[in-house]
CSV table of C-alpha atoms and ligand atoms in Angstrom, one decimal:
chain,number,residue,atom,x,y,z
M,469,UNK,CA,-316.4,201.2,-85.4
M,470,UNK,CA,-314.5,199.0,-87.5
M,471,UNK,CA,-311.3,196.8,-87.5
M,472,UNK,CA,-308.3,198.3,-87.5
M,473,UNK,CA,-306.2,195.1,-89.1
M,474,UNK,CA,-305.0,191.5,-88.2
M,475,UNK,CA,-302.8,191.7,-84.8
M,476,UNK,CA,-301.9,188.7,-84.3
M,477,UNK,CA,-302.3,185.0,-84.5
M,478,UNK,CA,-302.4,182.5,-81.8
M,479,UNK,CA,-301.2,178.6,-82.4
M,480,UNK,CA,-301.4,175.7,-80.0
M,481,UNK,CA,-298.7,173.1,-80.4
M,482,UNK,CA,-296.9,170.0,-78.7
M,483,UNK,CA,-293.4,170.8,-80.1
M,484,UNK,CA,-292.0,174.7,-79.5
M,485,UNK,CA,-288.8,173.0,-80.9
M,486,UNK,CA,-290.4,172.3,-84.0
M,487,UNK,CA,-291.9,175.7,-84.4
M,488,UNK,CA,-288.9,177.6,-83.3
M,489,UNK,CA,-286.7,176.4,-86.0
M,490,UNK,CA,-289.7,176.4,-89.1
M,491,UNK,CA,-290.5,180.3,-87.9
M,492,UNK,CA,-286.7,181.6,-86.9
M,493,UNK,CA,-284.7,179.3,-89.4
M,494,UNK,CA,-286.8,178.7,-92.6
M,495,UNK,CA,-288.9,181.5,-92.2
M,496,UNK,CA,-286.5,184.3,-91.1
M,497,UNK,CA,-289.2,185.3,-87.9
M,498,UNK,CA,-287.1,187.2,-84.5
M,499,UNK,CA,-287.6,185.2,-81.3
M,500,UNK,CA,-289.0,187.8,-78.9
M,501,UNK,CA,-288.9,187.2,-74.9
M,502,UNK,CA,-291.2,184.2,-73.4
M,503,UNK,CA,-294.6,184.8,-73.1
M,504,UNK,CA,-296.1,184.1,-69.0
M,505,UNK,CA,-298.2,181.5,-70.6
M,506,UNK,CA,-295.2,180.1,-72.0
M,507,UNK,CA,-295.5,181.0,-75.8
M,508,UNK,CA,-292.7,181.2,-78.2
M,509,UNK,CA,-293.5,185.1,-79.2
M,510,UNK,CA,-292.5,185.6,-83.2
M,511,UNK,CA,-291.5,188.7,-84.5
M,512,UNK,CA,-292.0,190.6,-87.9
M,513,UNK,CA,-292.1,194.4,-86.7
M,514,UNK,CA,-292.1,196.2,-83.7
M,515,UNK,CA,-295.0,194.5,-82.1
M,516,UNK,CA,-294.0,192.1,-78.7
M,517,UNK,CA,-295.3,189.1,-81.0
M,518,UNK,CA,-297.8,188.6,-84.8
M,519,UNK,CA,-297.9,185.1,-84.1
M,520,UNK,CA,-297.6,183.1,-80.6
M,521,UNK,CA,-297.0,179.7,-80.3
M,522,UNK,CA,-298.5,178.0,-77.0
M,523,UNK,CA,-297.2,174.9,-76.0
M,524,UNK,CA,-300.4,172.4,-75.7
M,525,UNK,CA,-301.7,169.1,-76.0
M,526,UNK,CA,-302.6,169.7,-80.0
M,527,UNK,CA,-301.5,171.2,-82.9
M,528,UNK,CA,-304.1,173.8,-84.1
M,529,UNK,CA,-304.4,177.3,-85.0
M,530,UNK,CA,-306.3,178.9,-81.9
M,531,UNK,CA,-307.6,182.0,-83.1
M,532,UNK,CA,-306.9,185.1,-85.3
M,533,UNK,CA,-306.3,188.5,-82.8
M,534,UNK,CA,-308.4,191.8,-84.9
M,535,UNK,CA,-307.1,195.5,-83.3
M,536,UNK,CA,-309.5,198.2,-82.8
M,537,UNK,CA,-308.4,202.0,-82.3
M,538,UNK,CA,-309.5,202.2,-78.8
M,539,UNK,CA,-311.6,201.1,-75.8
M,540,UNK,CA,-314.7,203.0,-77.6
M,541,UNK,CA,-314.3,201.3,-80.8
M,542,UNK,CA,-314.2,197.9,-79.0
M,543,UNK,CA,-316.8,198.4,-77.0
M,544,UNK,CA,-319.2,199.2,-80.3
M,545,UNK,CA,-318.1,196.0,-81.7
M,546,UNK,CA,-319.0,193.9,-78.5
M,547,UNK,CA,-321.9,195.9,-78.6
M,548,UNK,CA,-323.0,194.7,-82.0
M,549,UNK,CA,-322.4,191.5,-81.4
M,550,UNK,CA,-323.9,190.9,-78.5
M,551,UNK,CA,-327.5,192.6,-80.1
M,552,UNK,CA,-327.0,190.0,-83.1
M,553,UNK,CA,-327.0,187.2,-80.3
M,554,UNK,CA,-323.2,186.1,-80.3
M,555,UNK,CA,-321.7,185.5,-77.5
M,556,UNK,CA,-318.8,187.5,-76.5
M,557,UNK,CA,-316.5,186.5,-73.2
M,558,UNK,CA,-314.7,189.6,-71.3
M,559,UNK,CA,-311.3,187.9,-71.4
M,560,UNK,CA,-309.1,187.9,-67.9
M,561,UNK,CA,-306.1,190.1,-67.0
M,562,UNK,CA,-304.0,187.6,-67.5
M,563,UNK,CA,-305.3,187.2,-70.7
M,564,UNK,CA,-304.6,190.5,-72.0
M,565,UNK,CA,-301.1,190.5,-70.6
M,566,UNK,CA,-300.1,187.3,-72.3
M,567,UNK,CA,-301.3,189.3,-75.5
M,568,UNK,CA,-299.7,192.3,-74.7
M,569,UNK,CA,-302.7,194.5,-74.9
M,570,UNK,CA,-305.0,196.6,-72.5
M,571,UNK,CA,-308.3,194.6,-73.0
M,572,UNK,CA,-309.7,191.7,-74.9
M,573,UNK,CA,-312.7,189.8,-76.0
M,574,UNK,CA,-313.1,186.1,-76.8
M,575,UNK,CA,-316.2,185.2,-79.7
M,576,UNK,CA,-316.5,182.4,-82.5
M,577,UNK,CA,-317.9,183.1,-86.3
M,578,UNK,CA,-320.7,181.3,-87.5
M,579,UNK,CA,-318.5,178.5,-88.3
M,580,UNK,CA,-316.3,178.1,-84.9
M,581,UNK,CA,-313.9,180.1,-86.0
M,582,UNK,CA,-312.3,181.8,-82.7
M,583,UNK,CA,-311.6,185.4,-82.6
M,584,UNK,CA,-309.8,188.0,-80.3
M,585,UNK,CA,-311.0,191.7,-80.1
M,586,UNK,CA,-308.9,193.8,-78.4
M,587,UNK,CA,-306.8,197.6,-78.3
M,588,UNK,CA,-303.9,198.6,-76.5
M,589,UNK,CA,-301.3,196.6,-78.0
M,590,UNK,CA,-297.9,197.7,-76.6
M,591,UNK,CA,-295.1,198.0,-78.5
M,592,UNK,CA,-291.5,196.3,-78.3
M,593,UNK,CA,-288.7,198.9,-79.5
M,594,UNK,CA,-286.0,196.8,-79.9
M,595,UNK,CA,-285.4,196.9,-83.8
M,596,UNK,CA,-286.6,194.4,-85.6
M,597,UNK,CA,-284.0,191.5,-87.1
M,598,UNK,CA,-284.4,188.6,-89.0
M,599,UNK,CA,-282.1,186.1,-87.2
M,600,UNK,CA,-281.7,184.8,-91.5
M,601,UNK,CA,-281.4,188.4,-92.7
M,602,UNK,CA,-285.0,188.5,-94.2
M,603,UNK,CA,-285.0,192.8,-94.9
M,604,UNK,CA,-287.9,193.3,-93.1
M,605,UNK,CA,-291.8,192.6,-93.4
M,606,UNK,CA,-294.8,194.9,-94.7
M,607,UNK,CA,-296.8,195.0,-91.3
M,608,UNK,CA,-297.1,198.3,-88.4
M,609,UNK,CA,-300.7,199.9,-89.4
M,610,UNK,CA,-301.3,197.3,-92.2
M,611,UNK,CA,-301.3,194.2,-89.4
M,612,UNK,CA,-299.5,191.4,-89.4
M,613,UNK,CA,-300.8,190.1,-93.0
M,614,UNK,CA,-303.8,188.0,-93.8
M,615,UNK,CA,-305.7,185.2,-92.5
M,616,UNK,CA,-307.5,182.6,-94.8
M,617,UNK,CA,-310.2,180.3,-92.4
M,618,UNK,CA,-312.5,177.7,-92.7
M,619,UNK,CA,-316.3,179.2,-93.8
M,620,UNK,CA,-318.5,176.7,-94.7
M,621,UNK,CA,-320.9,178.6,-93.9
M,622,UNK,CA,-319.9,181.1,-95.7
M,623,UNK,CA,-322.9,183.5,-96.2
M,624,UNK,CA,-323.4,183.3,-92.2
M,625,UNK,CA,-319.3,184.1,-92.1
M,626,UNK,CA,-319.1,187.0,-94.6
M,627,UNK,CA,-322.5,188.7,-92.8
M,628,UNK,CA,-320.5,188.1,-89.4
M,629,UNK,CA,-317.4,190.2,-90.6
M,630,UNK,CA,-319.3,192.7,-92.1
M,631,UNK,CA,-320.8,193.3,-88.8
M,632,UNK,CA,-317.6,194.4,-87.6
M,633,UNK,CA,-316.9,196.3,-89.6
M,634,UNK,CA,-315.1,194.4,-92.5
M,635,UNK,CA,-316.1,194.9,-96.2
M,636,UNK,CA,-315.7,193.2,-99.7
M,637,UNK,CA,-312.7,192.9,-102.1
M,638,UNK,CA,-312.8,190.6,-104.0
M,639,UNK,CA,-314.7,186.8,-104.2
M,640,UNK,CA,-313.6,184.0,-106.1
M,641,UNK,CA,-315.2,181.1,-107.4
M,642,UNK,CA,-313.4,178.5,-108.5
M,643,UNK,CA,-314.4,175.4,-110.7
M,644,UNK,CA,-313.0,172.1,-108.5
M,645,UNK,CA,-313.9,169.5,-111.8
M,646,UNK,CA,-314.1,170.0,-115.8
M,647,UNK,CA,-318.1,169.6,-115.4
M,648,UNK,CA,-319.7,173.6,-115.2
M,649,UNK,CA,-322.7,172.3,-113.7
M,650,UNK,CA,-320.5,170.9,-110.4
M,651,UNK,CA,-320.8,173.6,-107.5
M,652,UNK,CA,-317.9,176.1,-107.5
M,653,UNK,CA,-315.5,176.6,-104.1
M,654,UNK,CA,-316.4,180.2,-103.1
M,655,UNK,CA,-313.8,182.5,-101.4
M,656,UNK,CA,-314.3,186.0,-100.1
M,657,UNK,CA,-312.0,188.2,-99.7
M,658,UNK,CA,-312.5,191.3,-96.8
M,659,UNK,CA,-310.6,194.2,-96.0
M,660,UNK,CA,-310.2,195.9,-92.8
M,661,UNK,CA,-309.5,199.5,-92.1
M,662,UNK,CA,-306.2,199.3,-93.4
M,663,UNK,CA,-305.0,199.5,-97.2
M,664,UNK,CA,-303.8,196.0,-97.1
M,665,UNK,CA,-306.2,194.2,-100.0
M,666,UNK,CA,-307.1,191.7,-97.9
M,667,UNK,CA,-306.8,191.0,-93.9
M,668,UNK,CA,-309.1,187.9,-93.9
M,669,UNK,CA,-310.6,185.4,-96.5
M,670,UNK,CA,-313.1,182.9,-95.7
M,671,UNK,CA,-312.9,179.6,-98.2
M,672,UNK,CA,-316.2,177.6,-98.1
M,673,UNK,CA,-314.8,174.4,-97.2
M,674,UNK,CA,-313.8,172.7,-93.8
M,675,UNK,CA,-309.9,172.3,-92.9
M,676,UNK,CA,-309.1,170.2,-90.3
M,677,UNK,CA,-306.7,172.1,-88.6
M,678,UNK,CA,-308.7,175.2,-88.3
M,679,UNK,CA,-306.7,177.4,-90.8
M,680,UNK,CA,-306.3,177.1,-94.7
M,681,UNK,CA,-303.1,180.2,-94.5
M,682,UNK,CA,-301.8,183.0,-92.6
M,683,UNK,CA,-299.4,185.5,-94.6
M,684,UNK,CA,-296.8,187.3,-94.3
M,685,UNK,CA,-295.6,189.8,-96.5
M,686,UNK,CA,-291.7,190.5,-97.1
M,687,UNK,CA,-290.1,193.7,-98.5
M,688,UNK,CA,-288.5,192.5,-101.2
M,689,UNK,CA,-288.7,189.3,-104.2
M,690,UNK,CA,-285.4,188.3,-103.1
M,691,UNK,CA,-286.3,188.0,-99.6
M,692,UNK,CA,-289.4,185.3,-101.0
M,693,UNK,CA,-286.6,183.2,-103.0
M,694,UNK,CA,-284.1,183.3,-100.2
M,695,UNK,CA,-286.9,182.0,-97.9
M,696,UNK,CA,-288.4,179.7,-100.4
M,697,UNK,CA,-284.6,177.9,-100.2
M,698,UNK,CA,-284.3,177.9,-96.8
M,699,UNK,CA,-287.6,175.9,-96.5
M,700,UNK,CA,-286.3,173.5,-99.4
M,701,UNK,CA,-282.8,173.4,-97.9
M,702,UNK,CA,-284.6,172.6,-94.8
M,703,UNK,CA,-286.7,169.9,-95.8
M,704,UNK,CA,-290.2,171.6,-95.0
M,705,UNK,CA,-293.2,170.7,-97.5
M,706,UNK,CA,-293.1,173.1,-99.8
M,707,UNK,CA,-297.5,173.3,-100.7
M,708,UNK,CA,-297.3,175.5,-103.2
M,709,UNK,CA,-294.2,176.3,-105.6
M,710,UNK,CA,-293.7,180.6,-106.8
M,711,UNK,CA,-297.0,182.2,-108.4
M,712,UNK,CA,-298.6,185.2,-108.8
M,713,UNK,CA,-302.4,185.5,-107.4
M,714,UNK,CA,-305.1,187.5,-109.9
M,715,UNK,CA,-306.6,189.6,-107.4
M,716,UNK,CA,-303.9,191.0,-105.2
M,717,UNK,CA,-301.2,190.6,-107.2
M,718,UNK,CA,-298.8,189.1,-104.2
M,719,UNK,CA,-296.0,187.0,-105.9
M,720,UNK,CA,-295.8,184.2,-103.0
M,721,UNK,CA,-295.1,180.5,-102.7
M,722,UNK,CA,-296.9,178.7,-99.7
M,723,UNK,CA,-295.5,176.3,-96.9
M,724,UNK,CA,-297.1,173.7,-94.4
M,725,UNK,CA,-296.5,174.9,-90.8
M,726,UNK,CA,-295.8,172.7,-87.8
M,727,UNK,CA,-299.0,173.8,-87.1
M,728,UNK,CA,-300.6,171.5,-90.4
M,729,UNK,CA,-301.9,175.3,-92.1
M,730,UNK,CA,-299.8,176.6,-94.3
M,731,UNK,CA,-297.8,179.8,-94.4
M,732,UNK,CA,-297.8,182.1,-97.5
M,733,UNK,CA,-295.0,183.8,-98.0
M,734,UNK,CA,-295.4,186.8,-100.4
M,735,UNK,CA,-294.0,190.3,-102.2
M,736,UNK,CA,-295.5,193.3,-103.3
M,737,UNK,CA,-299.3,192.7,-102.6
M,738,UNK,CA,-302.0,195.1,-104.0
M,739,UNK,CA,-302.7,197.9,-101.6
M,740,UNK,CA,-306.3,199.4,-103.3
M,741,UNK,CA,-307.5,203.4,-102.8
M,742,UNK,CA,-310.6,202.0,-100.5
M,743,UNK,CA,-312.3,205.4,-101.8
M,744,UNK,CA,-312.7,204.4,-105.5
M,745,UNK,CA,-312.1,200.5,-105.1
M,746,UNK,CA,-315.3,198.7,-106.3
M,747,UNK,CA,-315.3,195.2,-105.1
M,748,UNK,CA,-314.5,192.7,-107.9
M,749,UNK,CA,-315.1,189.2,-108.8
M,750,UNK,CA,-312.9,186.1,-109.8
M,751,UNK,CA,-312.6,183.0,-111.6
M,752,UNK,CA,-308.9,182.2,-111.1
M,753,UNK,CA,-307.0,182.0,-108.7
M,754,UNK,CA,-303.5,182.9,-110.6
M,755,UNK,CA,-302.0,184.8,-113.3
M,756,UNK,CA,-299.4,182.1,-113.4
M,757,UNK,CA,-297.6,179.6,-111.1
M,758,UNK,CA,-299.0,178.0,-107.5
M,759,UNK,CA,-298.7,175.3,-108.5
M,760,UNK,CA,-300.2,172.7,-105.9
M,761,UNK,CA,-298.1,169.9,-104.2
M,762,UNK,CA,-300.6,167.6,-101.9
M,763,UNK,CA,-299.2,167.5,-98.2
M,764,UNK,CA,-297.3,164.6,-96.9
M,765,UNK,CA,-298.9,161.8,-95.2
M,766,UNK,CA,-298.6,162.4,-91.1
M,767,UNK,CA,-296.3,160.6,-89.1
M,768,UNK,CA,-297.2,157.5,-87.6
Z,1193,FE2,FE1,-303.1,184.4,-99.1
């Protein structure tokens, strides 16, 4: 039993508009058909949706959606949650159809972080296309990308993943003043069953709107600079400028979201043999560039 990858992410917003135009314009995402609840489905392969947007009362990230094989697999993974005294909700019919998948399960992390199990995710065979010509996104078996949440608990959280099934890549401890003594900001980084180098991360600090990043990986550098344009051109708050992370290598710049998280958008990011990978350990977060641009003050 283990998780397969990252299916999907779920977002709540008060502005579709907003998102529709940051995802499809900027970001190069295909608009798939309405959702019954509603939800602006987005595209990147030839899954119905990797990220849905349901119109709300807030703006938040809702939850992170983890694939297993099949009904067995699940099933193991309720199972061994439910023994280690989480609690685990069956979700509805109309759940699972507004995800596209045969069966579901609703649970939080140690630290409130929501989370979706569920298997038999359909598929949507019309071709996937970028409405700004993006060449296509590294996703299918590897999942939609990764997911980087709030763990300040972050012993509780790791211990959490592992229990379904998730293990180590990498962690990262990073020094937040000049002073050595002054506690570091942890990160670890987990891999599912996939060769993807990471599917989730867990950063040891809160973050008000319930996600530090999602990412989504393009098939090719131009693809990053023609988006990181687009989202200039376009006026969106560009977080991070072009770098290249230590760890998995993914050359990437980073973007606020409608949503207040940001969005990573990356190239050509480490994919590890799991069968000789030892799990390493780091001290920066960059071989060069990210470089960090605080986010705008909200709109009164
Ligand atoms: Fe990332």
């Amino acid at each position: 039993m283990t998780v397969r990858s990252l299916g999907y992410v779920v977002v709540e917003t008060t502005d579709i508009a907003a998102w529709r135009r940051f995802a499809t314009d900027l970001i190069g995402l295909m608009e798939g058909p309405t959702g019954p609840d509603g939800s602006l489905r987005l595209r990147v392969d030839e899954r119905p949706f990797r990220i849905a947007v349901v119109p709300g009362k807030s703006n938040r990230f809702v939850s992170c959606g983890w694939e297993f094989r099949d009904a067995v697999e699940l099933a193991e993974a309720v199972a061994t949650l439910k023994k280690a005294g989480v609690d685990v909700r069956p979700g509805t019919e109309a759940e699972a159809a507004n995800r596209v998948v045969d069966q579901l399960f609703h649970c939080s992390d140690p630290c409130g972080n929501a989370l979706e199990l569920f298997h038999g995710r359909c598929y949507d065979y019309t071709p996937f296309a970028s409405p700004r010509g993006v060449s296509g996104f590294v996703a299918g078996s590897l999942g939609m990308g990764h997911a980087v949440l709030p763990a300040p608990q972050l012993q509780a959280a790791r211990a959490f993943y592992q229990r379904l099934g998730f293990a180590d890549t990498d962690e990262m401890w990073l020094a937040m003043t000049p002073n050595p003594a002054d506690p570091k900001l942890g990160l670890h980084f987990m891999h599912a069953a996939n060769p993807r180098h990471h599917s989730l991360a867990l950063m040891g600090a809160p973050v008000p709107s319930g996600c530090v990043h999602i990412m989504l990986e393009a098939r090719s550098l131009d693809d990053v600079g023609y988006a990181l344009d687009r989202c200039i051109a376009g006026g969106a708050h560009i977080s991070s400028s072009l770098g290249k992370h230590s760890n998995d290598f993914m050359v990437s710049f980073y973007v606020q979201t409608p949503g207040g998280f940001d969005l990573e958008f990356g190239w050509d990011g480490l994919q590890p043999d799991w069968n000789t990978w030892v799990p390493t350990h780091s001290l920066i977060s960059d071989l060069w560039g990210h470089r960090w641009s605080p986010p705008p003050p909200p709109k009164s």
